[in-house]
Coordinates of C-alpha atoms (C1' of nucleotides) in Angstrom, one line a residue:
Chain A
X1 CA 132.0 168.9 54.9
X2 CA 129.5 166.3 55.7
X3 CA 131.4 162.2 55.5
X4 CA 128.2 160.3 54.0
X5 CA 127.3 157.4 56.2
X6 CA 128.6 153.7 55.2
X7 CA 125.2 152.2 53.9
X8 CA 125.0 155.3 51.9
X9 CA 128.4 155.5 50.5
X10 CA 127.6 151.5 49.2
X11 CA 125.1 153.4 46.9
X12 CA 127.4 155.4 45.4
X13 CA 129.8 153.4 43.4
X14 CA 133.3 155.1 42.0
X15 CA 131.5 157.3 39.2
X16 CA 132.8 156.0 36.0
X17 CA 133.8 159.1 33.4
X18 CA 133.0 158.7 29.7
X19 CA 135.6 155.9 28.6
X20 CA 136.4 152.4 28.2
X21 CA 135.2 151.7 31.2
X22 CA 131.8 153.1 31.5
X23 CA 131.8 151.9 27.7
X24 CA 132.0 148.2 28.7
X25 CA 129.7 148.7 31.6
X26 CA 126.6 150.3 29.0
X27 CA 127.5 147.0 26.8
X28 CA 127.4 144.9 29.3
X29 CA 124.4 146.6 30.9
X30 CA 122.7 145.1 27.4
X31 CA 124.1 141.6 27.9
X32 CA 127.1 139.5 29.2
X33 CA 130.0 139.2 27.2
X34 CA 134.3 139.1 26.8
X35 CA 136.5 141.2 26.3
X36 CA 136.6 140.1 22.9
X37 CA 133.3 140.6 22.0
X38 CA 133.0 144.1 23.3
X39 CA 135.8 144.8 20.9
X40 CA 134.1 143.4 18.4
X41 CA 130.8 144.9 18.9
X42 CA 132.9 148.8 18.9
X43 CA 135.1 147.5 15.9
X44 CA 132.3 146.1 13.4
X45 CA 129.4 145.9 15.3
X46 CA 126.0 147.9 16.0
X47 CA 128.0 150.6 18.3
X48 CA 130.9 151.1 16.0
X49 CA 130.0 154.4 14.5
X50 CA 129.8 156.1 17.7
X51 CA 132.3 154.2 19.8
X52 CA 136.2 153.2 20.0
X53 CA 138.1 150.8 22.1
X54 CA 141.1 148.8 21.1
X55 CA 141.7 145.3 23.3
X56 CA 144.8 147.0 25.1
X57 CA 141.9 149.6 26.7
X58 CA 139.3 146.9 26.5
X59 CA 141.0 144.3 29.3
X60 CA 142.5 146.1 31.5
X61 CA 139.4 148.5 31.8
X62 CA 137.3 144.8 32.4
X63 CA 140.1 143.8 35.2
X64 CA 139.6 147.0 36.6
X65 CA 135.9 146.8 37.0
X66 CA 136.0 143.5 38.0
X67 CA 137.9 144.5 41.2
X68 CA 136.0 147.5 42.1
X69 CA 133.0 144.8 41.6
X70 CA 131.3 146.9 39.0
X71 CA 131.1 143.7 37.0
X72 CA 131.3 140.1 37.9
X73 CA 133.2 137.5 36.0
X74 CA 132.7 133.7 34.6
X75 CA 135.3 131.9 33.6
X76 CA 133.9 129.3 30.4
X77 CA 135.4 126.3 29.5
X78 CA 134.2 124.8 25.9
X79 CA 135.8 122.0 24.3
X80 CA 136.7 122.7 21.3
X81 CA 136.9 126.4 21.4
X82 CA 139.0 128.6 23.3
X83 CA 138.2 129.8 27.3
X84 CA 137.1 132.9 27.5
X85 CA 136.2 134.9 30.8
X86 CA 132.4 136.5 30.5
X87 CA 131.6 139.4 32.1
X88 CA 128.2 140.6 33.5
X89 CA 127.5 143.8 35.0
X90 CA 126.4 143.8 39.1
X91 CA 124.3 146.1 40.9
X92 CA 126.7 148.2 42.1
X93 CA 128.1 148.6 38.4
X94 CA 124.9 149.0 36.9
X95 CA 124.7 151.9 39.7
X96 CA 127.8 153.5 38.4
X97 CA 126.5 153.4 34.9
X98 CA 123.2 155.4 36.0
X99 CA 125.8 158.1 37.7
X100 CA 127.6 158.5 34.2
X101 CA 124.5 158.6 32.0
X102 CA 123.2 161.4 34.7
X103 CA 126.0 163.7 33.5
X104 CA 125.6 165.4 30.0
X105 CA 127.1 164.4 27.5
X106 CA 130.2 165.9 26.3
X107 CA 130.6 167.0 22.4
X108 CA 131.2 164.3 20.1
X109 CA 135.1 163.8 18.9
X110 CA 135.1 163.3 15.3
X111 CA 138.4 162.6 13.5
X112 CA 139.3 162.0 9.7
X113 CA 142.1 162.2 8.6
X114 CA 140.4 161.5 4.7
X115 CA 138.4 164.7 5.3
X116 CA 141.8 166.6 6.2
X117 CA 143.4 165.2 3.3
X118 CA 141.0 166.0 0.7
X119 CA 141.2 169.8 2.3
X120 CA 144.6 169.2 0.9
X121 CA 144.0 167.8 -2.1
X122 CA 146.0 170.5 -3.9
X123 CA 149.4 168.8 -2.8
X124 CA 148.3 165.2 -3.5
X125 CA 149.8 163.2 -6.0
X126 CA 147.0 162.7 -9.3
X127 CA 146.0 159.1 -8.3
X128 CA 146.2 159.5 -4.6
X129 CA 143.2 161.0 -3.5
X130 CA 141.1 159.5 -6.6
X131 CA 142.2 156.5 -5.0
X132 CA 141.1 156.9 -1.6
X133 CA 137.8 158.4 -2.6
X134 CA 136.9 155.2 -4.1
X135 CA 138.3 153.3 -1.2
X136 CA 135.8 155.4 0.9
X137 CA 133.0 154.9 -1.2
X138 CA 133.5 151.3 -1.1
X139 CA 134.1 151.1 2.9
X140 CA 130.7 153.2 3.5
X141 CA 128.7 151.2 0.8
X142 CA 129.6 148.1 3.3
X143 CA 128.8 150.2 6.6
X144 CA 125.8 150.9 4.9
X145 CA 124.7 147.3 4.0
X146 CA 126.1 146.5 7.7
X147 CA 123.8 148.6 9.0
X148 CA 120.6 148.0 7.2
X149 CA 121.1 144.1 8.2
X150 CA 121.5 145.3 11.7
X151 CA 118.2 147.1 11.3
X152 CA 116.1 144.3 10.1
X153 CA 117.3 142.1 12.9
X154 CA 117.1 144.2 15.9
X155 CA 113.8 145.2 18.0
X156 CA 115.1 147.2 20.4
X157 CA 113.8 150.8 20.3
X158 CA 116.9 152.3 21.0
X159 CA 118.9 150.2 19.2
X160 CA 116.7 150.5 16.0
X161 CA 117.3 154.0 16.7
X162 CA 121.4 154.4 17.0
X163 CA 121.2 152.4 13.8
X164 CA 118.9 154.4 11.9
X165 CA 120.9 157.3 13.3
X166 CA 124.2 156.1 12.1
X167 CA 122.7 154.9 8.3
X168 CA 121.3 158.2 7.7
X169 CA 124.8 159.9 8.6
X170 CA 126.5 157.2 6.0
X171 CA 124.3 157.6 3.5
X172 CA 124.3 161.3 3.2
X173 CA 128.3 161.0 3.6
X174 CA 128.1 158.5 0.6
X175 CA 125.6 160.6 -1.3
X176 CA 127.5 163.9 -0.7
X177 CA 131.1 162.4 -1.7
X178 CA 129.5 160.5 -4.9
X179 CA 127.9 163.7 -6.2
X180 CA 130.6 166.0 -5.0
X181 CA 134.2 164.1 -5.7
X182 CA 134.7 166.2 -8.8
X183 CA 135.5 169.7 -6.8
X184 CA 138.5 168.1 -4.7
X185 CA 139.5 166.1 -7.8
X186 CA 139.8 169.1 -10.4
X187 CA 142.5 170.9 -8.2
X188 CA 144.7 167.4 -7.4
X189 CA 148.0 168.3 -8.0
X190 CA 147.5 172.2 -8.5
X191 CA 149.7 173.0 -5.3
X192 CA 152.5 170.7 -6.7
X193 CA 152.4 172.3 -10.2
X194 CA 152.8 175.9 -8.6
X195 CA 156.0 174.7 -6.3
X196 CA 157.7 173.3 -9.1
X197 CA 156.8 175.9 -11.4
X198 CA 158.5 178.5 -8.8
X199 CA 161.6 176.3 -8.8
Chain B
X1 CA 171.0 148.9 4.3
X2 CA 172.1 152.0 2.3
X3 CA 172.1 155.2 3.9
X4 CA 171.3 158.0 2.3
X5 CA 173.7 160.9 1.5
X6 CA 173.4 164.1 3.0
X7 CA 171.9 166.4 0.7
X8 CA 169.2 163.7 0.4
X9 CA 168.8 163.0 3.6
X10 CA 168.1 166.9 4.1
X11 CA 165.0 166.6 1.8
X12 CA 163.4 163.7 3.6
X13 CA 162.2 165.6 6.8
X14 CA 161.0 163.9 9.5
X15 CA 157.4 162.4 8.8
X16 CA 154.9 163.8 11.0
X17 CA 151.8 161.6 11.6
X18 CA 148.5 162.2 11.5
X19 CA 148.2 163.7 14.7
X20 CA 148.5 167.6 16.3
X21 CA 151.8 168.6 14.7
X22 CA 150.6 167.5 11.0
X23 CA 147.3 169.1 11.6
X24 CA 148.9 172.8 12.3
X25 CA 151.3 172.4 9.6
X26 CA 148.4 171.3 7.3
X27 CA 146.8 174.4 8.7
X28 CA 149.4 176.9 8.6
X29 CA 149.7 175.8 4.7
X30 CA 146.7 177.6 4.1
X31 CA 148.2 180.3 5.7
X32 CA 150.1 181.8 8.7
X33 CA 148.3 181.8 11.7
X34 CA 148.9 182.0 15.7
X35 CA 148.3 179.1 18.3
X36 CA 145.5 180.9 19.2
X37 CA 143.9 181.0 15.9
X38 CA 144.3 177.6 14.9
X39 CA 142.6 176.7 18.0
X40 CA 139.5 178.7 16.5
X41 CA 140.1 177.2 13.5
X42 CA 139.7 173.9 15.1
X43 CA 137.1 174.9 17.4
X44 CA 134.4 176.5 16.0
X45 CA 135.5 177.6 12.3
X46 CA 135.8 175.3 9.0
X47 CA 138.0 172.4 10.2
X48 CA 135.5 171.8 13.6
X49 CA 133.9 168.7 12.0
X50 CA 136.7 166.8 11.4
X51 CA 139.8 167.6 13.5
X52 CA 140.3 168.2 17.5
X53 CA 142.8 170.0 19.3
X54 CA 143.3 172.0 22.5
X55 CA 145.5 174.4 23.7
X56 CA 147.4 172.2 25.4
X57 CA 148.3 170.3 22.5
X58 CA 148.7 173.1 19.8
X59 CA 151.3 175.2 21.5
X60 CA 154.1 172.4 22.5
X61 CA 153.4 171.0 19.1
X62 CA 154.4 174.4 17.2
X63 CA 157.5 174.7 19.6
X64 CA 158.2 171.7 18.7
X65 CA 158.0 172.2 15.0
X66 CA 159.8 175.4 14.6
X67 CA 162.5 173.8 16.7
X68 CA 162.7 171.2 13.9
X69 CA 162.5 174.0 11.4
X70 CA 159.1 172.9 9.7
X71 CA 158.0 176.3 10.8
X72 CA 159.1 179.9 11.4
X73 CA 157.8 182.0 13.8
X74 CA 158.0 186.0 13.7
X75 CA 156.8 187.7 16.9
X76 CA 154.1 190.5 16.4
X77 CA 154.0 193.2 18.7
X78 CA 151.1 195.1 17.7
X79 CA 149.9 198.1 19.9
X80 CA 146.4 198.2 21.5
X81 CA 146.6 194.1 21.3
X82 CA 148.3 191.4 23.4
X83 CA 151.5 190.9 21.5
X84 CA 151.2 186.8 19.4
X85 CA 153.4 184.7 17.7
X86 CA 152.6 183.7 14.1
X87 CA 153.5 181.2 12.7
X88 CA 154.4 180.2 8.5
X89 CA 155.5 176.7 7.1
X90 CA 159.0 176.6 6.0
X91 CA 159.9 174.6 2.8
X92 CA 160.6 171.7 4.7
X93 CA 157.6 171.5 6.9
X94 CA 155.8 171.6 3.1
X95 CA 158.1 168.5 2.5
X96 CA 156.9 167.2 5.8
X97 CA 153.6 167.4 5.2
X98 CA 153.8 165.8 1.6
X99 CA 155.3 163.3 2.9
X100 CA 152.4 163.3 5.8
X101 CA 149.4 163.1 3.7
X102 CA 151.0 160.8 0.7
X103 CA 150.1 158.1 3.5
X104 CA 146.6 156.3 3.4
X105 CA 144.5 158.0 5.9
X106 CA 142.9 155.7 9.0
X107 CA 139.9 155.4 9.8
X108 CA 137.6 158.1 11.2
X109 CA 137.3 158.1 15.0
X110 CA 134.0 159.0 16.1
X111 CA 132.8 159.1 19.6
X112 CA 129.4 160.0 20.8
X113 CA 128.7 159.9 24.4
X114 CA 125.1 161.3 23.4
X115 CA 124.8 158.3 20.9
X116 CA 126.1 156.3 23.6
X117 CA 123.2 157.9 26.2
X118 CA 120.5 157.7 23.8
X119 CA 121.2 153.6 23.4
X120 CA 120.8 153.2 26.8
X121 CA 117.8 155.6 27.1
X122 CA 116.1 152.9 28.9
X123 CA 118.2 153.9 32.3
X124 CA 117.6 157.6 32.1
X125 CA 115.4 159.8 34.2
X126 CA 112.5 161.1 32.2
X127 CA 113.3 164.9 31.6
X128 CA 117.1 164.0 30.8
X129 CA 117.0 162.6 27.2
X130 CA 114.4 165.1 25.9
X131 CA 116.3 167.8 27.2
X132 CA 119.7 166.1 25.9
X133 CA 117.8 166.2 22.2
X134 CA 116.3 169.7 22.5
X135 CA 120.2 170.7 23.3
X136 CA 121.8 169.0 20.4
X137 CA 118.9 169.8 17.7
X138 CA 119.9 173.2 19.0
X139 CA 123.2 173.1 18.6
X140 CA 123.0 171.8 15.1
X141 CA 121.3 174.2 13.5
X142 CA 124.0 176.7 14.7
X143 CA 126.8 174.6 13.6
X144 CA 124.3 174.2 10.3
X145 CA 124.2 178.0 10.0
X146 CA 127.8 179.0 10.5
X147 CA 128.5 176.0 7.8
X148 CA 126.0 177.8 5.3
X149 CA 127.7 181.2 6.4
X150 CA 131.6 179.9 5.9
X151 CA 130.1 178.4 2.5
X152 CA 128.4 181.9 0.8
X153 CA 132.4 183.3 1.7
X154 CA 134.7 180.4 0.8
X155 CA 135.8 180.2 -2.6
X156 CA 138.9 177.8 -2.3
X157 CA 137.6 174.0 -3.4
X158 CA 138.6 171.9 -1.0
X159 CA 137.2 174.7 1.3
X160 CA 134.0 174.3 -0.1
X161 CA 133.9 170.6 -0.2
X162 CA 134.4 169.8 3.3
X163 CA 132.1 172.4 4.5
X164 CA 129.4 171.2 2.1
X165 CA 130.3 167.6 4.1
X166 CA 129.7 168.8 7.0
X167 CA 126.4 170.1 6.3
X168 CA 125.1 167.3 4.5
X169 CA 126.2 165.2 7.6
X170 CA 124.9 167.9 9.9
X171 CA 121.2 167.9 8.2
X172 CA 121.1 164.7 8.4
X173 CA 121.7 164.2 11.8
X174 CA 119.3 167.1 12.6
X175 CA 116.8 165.2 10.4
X176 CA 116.7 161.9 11.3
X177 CA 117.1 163.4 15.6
X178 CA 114.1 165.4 15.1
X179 CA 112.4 162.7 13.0
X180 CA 112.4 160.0 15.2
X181 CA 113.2 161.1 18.8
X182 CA 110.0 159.8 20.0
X183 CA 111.8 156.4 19.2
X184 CA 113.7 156.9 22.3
X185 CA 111.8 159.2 24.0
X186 CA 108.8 156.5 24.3
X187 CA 111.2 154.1 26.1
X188 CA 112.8 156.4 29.3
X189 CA 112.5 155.5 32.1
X190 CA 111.9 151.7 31.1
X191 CA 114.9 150.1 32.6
X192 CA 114.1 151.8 36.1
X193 CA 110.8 151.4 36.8
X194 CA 111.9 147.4 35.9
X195 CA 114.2 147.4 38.4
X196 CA 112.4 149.3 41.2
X197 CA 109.4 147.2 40.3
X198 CA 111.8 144.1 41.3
X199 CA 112.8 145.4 44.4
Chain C
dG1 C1' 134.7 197.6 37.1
dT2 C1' 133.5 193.4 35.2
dG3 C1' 133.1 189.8 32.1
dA4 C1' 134.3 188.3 27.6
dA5 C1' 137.6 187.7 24.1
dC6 C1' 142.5 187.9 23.0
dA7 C1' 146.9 185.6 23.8
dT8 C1' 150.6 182.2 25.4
dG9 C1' 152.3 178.9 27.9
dT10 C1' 153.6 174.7 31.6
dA11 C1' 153.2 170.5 34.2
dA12 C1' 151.2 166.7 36.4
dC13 C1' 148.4 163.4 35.1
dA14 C1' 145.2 160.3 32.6
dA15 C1' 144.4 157.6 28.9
dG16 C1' 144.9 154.8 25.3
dT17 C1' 147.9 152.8 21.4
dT18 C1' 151.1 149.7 19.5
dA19 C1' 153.6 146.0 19.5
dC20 C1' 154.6 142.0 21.6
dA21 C1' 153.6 137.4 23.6
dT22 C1' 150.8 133.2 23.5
dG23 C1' 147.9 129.7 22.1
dA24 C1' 143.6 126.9 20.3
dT25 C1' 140.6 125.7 16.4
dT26 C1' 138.6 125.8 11.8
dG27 C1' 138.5 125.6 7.0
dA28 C1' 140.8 125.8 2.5
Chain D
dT1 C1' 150.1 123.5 6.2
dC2 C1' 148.7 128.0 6.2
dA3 C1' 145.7 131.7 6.9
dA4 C1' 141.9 133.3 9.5
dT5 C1' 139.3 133.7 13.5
dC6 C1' 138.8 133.0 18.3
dA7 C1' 140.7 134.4 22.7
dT8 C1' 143.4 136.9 26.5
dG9 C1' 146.7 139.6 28.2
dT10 C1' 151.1 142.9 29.2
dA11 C1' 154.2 146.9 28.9
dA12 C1' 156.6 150.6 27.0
dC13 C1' 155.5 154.4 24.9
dT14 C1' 153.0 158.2 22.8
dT15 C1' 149.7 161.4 23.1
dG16 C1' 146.8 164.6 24.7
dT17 C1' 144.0 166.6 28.7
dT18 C1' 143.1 169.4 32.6
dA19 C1' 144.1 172.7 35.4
dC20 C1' 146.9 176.2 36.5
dA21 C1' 149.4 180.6 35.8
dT22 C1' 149.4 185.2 33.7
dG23 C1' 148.5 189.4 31.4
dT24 C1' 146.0 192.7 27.8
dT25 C1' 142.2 195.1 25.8
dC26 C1' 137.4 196.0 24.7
dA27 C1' 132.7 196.8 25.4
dC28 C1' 129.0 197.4 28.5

DNA sequence: GTGAACATGTAACAAGTTACATGATTGA
DNA sequence: TCAATCATGTAACTTGTTACATGTTCAC
């Protein structure tokens, strides 16, 4: 096996894998920023319907780049307001990030627990799952509002675009629950009735 | 703090959280089923938009249940066919998983690495993100067809609800993708030809 | 006879979560 | 003064992944 020679192994940074760290490198790749604010920007922010990263991934992932000198870091002193340490992304980093996006994408991880519940709905108490519907209906009408403020503001393509992309997946979530609630909430309790009924 | 006498204490069973062991035992409440079919289940069949779980996970978490009685297993030796292990829910694994889903669910967790690509289509080579879209559009409308197929045979509620989510969610991701792709597709290449132009 | 599907499992490892620990500033 | 927001970080722990290891049967 061929040993690349040094100048060319400079060109090929450690290739960041499809997590926190690559995460922070794409965000950064868009504009500086801490630790904090990439956790923001996943939590409530424009990437937060297709991203997640708490701040126990989110700094240490930043430390780490920093050392392999896939980002670089500023240290900024306010008065009045906290330090924070900014991050920007370097060459060699943003070359890391172009290895990662080369690879194709894996299948997209979705989890819901509310989706496995209401498959369950049968052993839920009356209230419950009434309840959490609403709560739902409420969360995505303010995802959906999030969004469309995002939209006006932005003039990136491809940020106009994961936007879009995520308000069209809310709103036919919202739409679907809205017109469709009734089907899980007829059988609530059914699964409870039949148990006890046995007993 | 009082503690709770023993006959009570044997109707409080451990409370699984949302995680691999409460999502077989939600599973095998629908019916018994092998490690090897809840994997299906949760691969490609009607729980594949909303939960996630390999191999890996699925058979330590059933050994682990049946060791804390929340499931039986009975060992099926059938001939013509690898021998399996199915698996029921035992009265207190029900109990469990009351006591599992009586808790509010979290958040959904979505990740999209191609989401994630398509933001920063800017970096990628020319061919890559229409090819990425063809492949995804493509794969939709076979996850929208096997939806529309578990839909004409499913008569269960809850069964039908969360399959009619997923294909609301799934046609409107094939929608809006194949709507405006040229939204990203008009900006490839971009961030590249920036930076060799700097060089 | 070869690859796909059926079938179960383990172990080393990677990864991220949760909770903790700390502290400043702003606005009610 | 009290809660919320800004701001960073650590460490123990939980969890799940990946790769390995093995073997059967079916259809082409």
């Amino acid at each position: 096996m061929a040993v690349a020679p040094d100048h060319l192994a400079a060109r090929a940074p450690e290739i960041a894998r499809m997590n926190v760290k690559t995460l922070c490198l794409g965000i950064l790749q868009l504009g500086s920023a801490s630790g904090y604010e990439i956790r923001k920007l996943t939590q409530d922010g424009p990437f937060s319907h297709f991203v997640d990263a708490s701040y126990g991934a989110i700094y240490p992932a930043l430390s780490a780049l920093e050392a392999e000198r896939l980002v670089s870091c500023r240290e900024e002193r306010r008065p009045g307001r906290p330090d924070r340490r900014v991050y920007s992304i370097t060459p060699l980093g943003h070359e890391a990030l172009l290895a990662a996006l080369a690879e194709s994408p894996r299948q997209d991880v979705i989890k819901s627990e509310f989706l496995f519940a209401l498959r369950l709905a049968e052993l839920a108490a009356p209230a419950h799952i009434s309840n959490e519907i609403d709560r739902r209906l409420a969360r995505l009408e303010d995802q959906i509002a999030q969004m469309e403020e995002a939209l006006e503001r932005k003039c990136e393509p491809t940020g106009r675009f994961v936007c879009g992309y995520g308000l069209a997946v809310y709103r036919a979530m919202h739409g679907y629950l809205a017109e469709n609630r009734h089907m899980v909430e007829a059988v609530v309790g059914n699964g409870l009735a039949a148990r006890d009924a046995a007993e």
